[in-house]
GROMACS .gro file of C-alpha atoms in nm:
model
  232
    1UNK     CA    1   0.752  -1.377   0.268
    2UNK     CA    2   0.860  -1.260   0.627
    3UNK     CA    3   1.230  -1.327   0.516
    4UNK     CA    4   1.177  -1.135   0.179
    5UNK     CA    5   1.031  -0.843   0.384
    6UNK     CA    6   1.320  -0.859   0.617
    7UNK     CA    7   1.583  -0.850   0.344
    8UNK     CA    8   1.415  -0.551   0.174
    9UNK     CA    9   1.621  -0.216   0.225
   10UNK     CA   10   1.453   0.056   0.400
   11UNK     CA   11   1.070   0.036   0.438
   12UNK     CA   12   1.114   0.087   0.820
   13UNK     CA   13   0.764   0.212   0.857
   14UNK     CA   14   0.617  -0.073   0.658
   15UNK     CA   15   0.823  -0.330   0.858
   16UNK     CA   16   0.708  -0.209   1.178
   17UNK     CA   17   0.335  -0.212   1.096
   18UNK     CA   18   0.385  -0.559   1.010
   19UNK     CA   19   0.566  -0.666   1.306
   20UNK     CA   20   0.290  -0.476   1.526
   21UNK     CA   21   0.033  -0.681   1.352
   22UNK     CA   22   0.247  -1.008   1.448
   23UNK     CA   23   0.258  -0.893   1.817
   24UNK     CA   24  -0.121  -0.850   1.807
   25UNK     CA   25  -0.191  -1.197   1.651
   26UNK     CA   26   0.009  -1.351   1.905
   27UNK     CA   27  -0.152  -1.164   2.185
   28UNK     CA   28  -0.478  -1.262   2.079
   29UNK     CA   29  -0.399  -1.640   2.037
   30UNK     CA   30  -0.308  -1.601   2.419
   31UNK     CA   31  -0.623  -1.437   2.506
   32UNK     CA   32  -0.828  -1.694   2.349
   33UNK     CA   33  -0.620  -1.977   2.513
   34UNK     CA   34  -0.690  -1.835   2.859
   35UNK     CA   35  -1.054  -1.794   2.779
   36UNK     CA   36  -1.062  -1.423   2.708
   37UNK     CA   37  -1.222  -1.235   2.390
   38UNK     CA   38  -1.000  -1.128   2.104
   39UNK     CA   39  -0.919  -0.767   2.051
   40UNK     CA   40  -0.958  -0.721   1.681
   41UNK     CA   41  -0.676  -0.510   1.517
   42UNK     CA   42  -0.756  -0.210   1.266
   43UNK     CA   43  -0.632  -0.388   0.957
   44UNK     CA   44  -0.746  -0.114   0.711
   45UNK     CA   45  -0.428   0.068   0.604
   46UNK     CA   46  -0.331   0.380   0.443
   47UNK     CA   47  -0.004   0.350   0.206
   48UNK     CA   48   0.154   0.645   0.132
   49UNK     CA   49   0.439   0.635  -0.176
   50UNK     CA   50   0.508   0.762  -0.495
   51UNK     CA   51   0.556   0.596  -0.833
   52UNK     CA   52   0.759   0.282  -0.805
   53UNK     CA   53   0.819   0.278  -0.422
   54UNK     CA   54   0.684  -0.083  -0.430
   55UNK     CA   55   0.344  -0.004  -0.293
   56UNK     CA   56   0.202  -0.290  -0.482
   57UNK     CA   57   0.447  -0.516  -0.351
   58UNK     CA   58   0.382  -0.414   0.007
   59UNK     CA   59  -0.022  -0.492  -0.034
   60UNK     CA   60   0.090  -0.839  -0.165
   61UNK     CA   61   0.324  -0.900   0.130
   62UNK     CA   62   0.068  -0.769   0.376
   63UNK     CA   63  -0.211  -1.010   0.258
   64UNK     CA   64   0.026  -1.297   0.243
   65UNK     CA   65   0.164  -1.237   0.589
   66UNK     CA   66  -0.163  -1.129   0.746
   67UNK     CA   67  -0.336  -1.448   0.606
   68UNK     CA   68  -0.080  -1.669   0.745
   69UNK     CA   69  -0.110  -1.500   1.080
   70UNK     CA   70  -0.496  -1.573   1.078
   71UNK     CA   71  -0.594  -1.208   1.057
   72UNK     CA   72  -0.732  -1.254   0.686
   73UNK     CA   73  -0.964  -1.522   0.566
   74UNK     CA   74  -0.778  -1.497   0.222
   75UNK     CA   75  -0.502  -1.338   0.053
   76UNK     CA   76  -0.676  -1.258  -0.266
   77UNK     CA   77  -0.621  -0.876  -0.371
   78UNK     CA   78  -0.896  -0.697  -0.570
   79UNK     CA   79  -0.778  -0.368  -0.705
   80UNK     CA   80  -0.989  -0.054  -0.788
   81UNK     CA   81  -0.813   0.226  -0.982
   82UNK     CA   82  -0.956   0.548  -0.836
   83UNK     CA   83  -0.878   0.735  -1.167
   84UNK     CA   84  -1.076   0.486  -1.355
   85UNK     CA   85  -1.347   0.460  -1.106
   86UNK     CA   86  -1.385   0.841  -1.120
   87UNK     CA   87  -1.416   0.827  -1.488
   88UNK     CA   88  -1.669   0.555  -1.477
   89UNK     CA   89  -1.874   0.727  -1.232
   90UNK     CA   90  -1.888   1.047  -1.467
   91UNK     CA   91  -2.008   0.803  -1.735
   92UNK     CA   92  -2.251   0.627  -1.522
   93UNK     CA   93  -2.089   0.276  -1.549
   94UNK     CA   94  -1.902   0.256  -1.225
   95UNK     CA   95  -2.152  -0.019  -1.100
   96UNK     CA   96  -2.221  -0.077  -0.732
   97UNK     CA   97  -1.907   0.027  -0.559
   98UNK     CA   98  -2.066  -0.015  -0.213
   99UNK     CA   99  -2.165  -0.359  -0.298
  100UNK     CA  100  -1.812  -0.458  -0.378
  101UNK     CA  101  -1.683  -0.357  -0.029
  102UNK     CA  102  -1.999  -0.527   0.135
  103UNK     CA  103  -1.895  -0.850  -0.060
  104UNK     CA  104  -1.554  -0.829   0.077
  105UNK     CA  105  -1.562  -1.127   0.333
  106UNK     CA  106  -1.178  -1.218   0.266
  107UNK     CA  107  -0.863  -1.084   0.129
  108UNK     CA  108  -0.790  -0.724   0.054
  109UNK     CA  109  -0.954  -0.446  -0.135
  110UNK     CA  110  -0.690  -0.203  -0.261
  111UNK     CA  111  -0.796   0.153  -0.387
  112UNK     CA  112  -0.500   0.262  -0.602
  113UNK     CA  113  -0.422   0.658  -0.630
  114UNK     CA  114  -0.686   0.710  -0.376
  115UNK     CA  115  -0.527   1.050  -0.360
  116UNK     CA  116  -0.727   1.127  -0.680
  117UNK     CA  117  -1.017   1.124  -0.483
  118UNK     CA  118  -0.942   1.494  -0.354
  119UNK     CA  119  -0.992   1.758  -0.608
  120UNK     CA  120  -0.958   1.562  -0.925
  121UNK     CA  121  -1.018   1.678  -1.272
  122UNK     CA  122  -1.375   1.551  -1.221
  123UNK     CA  123  -1.445   1.778  -0.952
  124UNK     CA  124  -1.726   1.968  -1.142
  125UNK     CA  125  -1.906   1.644  -1.181
  126UNK     CA  126  -1.954   1.589  -0.798
  127UNK     CA  127  -1.845   1.222  -0.822
  128UNK     CA  128  -1.566   1.236  -0.552
  129UNK     CA  129  -1.844   1.304  -0.271
  130UNK     CA  130  -2.049   1.043  -0.419
  131UNK     CA  131  -1.759   0.771  -0.393
  132UNK     CA  132  -1.646   0.894  -0.044
  133UNK     CA  133  -2.007   0.872   0.082
  134UNK     CA  134  -2.068   0.519  -0.037
  135UNK     CA  135  -1.706   0.415   0.098
  136UNK     CA  136  -1.789   0.558   0.432
  137UNK     CA  137  -2.135   0.412   0.441
  138UNK     CA  138  -1.994   0.053   0.326
  139UNK     CA  139  -1.734   0.058   0.594
  140UNK     CA  140  -1.988   0.162   0.867
  141UNK     CA  141  -2.195  -0.154   0.751
  142UNK     CA  142  -1.905  -0.400   0.766
  143UNK     CA  143  -1.737  -0.251   1.083
  144UNK     CA  144  -1.752  -0.562   1.282
  145UNK     CA  145  -1.678  -0.802   0.980
  146UNK     CA  146  -1.342  -0.946   1.027
  147UNK     CA  147  -1.094  -1.141   0.782
  148UNK     CA  148  -1.066  -0.859   0.534
  149UNK     CA  149  -0.875  -0.533   0.472
  150UNK     CA  150  -0.916  -0.213   0.282
  151UNK     CA  151  -0.585  -0.022   0.161
  152UNK     CA  152  -0.577   0.317   0.025
  153UNK     CA  153  -0.268   0.415  -0.169
  154UNK     CA  154  -0.144   0.741  -0.302
  155UNK     CA  155   0.047   1.047  -0.263
  156UNK     CA  156   0.086   1.211   0.082
  157UNK     CA  157  -0.040   1.561   0.017
  158UNK     CA  158  -0.364   1.434  -0.175
  159UNK     CA  159  -0.445   1.182   0.108
  160UNK     CA  160  -0.399   1.418   0.394
  161UNK     CA  161  -0.624   1.668   0.230
  162UNK     CA  162  -0.874   1.388   0.162
  163UNK     CA  163  -0.879   1.280   0.522
  164UNK     CA  164  -0.901   1.648   0.633
  165UNK     CA  165  -1.214   1.709   0.441
  166UNK     CA  166  -1.370   1.392   0.556
  167UNK     CA  167  -1.251   1.284   0.907
  168UNK     CA  168  -1.520   1.040   0.938
  169UNK     CA  169  -1.331   0.813   0.676
  170UNK     CA  170  -1.009   0.831   0.851
  171UNK     CA  171  -1.159   0.696   1.162
  172UNK     CA  172  -1.179   0.362   0.986
  173UNK     CA  173  -0.802   0.330   0.926
  174UNK     CA  174  -0.481   0.298   1.137
  175UNK     CA  175  -0.208   0.528   1.120
  176UNK     CA  176  -0.055   0.592   0.767
  177UNK     CA  177   0.227   0.382   0.662
  178UNK     CA  178   0.508   0.541   0.461
  179UNK     CA  179   0.657   0.352   0.169
  180UNK     CA  180   0.979   0.566   0.124
  181UNK     CA  181   1.193   0.593  -0.189
  182UNK     CA  182   1.527   0.404  -0.156
  183UNK     CA  183   1.848   0.587  -0.059
  184UNK     CA  184   2.137   0.542  -0.308
  185UNK     CA  185   2.306   0.294  -0.052
  186UNK     CA  186   1.976   0.108  -0.044
  187UNK     CA  187   1.945   0.076  -0.428
  188UNK     CA  188   2.316  -0.045  -0.446
  189UNK     CA  189   2.195  -0.335  -0.245
  190UNK     CA  190   1.936  -0.412  -0.471
  191UNK     CA  191   2.181  -0.465  -0.796
  192UNK     CA  192   2.290  -0.812  -0.713
  193UNK     CA  193   1.964  -0.965  -0.639
  194UNK     CA  194   1.799  -0.820  -0.944
  195UNK     CA  195   2.095  -0.935  -1.158
  196UNK     CA  196   2.059  -1.280  -1.010
  197UNK     CA  197   1.689  -1.261  -1.110
  198UNK     CA  198   1.751  -1.198  -1.477
  199UNK     CA  199   2.083  -1.403  -1.481
  200UNK     CA  200   2.302  -1.108  -1.549
  201UNK     CA  201   2.672  -1.067  -1.421
  202UNK     CA  202   2.819  -0.706  -1.410
  203UNK     CA  203   3.169  -0.637  -1.485
  204UNK     CA  204   3.335  -0.384  -1.236
  205UNK     CA  205   3.318  -0.114  -1.488
  206UNK     CA  206   2.959  -0.187  -1.570
  207UNK     CA  207   2.890  -0.178  -1.176
  208UNK     CA  208   3.062   0.137  -1.128
  209UNK     CA  209   2.870   0.317  -1.407
  210UNK     CA  210   2.542   0.177  -1.272
  211UNK     CA  211   2.632   0.326  -0.908
  212UNK     CA  212   2.716   0.647  -1.097
  213UNK     CA  213   2.397   0.653  -1.286
  214UNK     CA  214   2.185   0.575  -0.953
  215UNK     CA  215   2.353   0.869  -0.773
  216UNK     CA  216   2.282   1.104  -1.038
  217UNK     CA  217   1.917   1.010  -1.076
  218UNK     CA  218   1.886   1.053  -0.698
  219UNK     CA  219   2.052   1.382  -0.680
  220UNK     CA  220   1.906   1.552  -1.012
  221UNK     CA  221   1.595   1.341  -1.119
  222UNK     CA  222   1.238   1.446  -1.021
  223UNK     CA  223   1.032   1.244  -0.771
  224UNK     CA  224   0.990   0.884  -0.825
  225UNK     CA  225   1.320   0.769  -0.973
  226UNK     CA  226   1.461   0.661  -0.653
  227UNK     CA  227   1.309   0.285  -0.686
  228UNK     CA  228   1.423  -0.048  -0.782
  229UNK     CA  229   1.238  -0.006  -1.147
  230UNK     CA  230   1.480   0.242  -1.226
  231UNK     CA  231   1.771  -0.032  -1.183
  232UNK     CA  232   1.582  -0.278  -1.383
   0.00000   0.00000   0.00000
């Protein structure tokens, strides 16, 4: 998994975060060997990225790498879609979300589209404050519980507004990690691995047309097209 991460183009912010956690893991092992207490790292993570920017794959890699480093007790990922959670809360069928967090003794709990927690279409129902309050209360109760990680993913503007309005929540997370859109050159590097995955071989003419298409999309398309899903 570390090799896959190394081979991925771009993703410098994400790669640096993983490297920092590797160093933290090594230092803690040395402290334990020296008879000193561990210094627990803040694993809870804010992932900022648009559609198709490999956010989900980043979470999978973090879960696997952190588990193998001994930072997580498991690598299972439980996903909560915030858009669906808001809808369920309005309808009174969200279940006990606080209990879900308290029950996380290992692995990763991922809140997708967390930016929706700020000024969503359900603002008149007052459900965002309910969810955020439950989230803060639950994180406070499991503050000293190691071996698991909460990830909030979403768009930058919404997440910044969410934390500005709820500074107490931000205190439970490390600095945001940016999962950037790929540049044209980085996307070009993905062509051969993707073709190999699907057992395809491009003619020089087809490769040239694909590269022109990628360049066109990046120059003129809306946000969210600069990703490997476009190549597929």
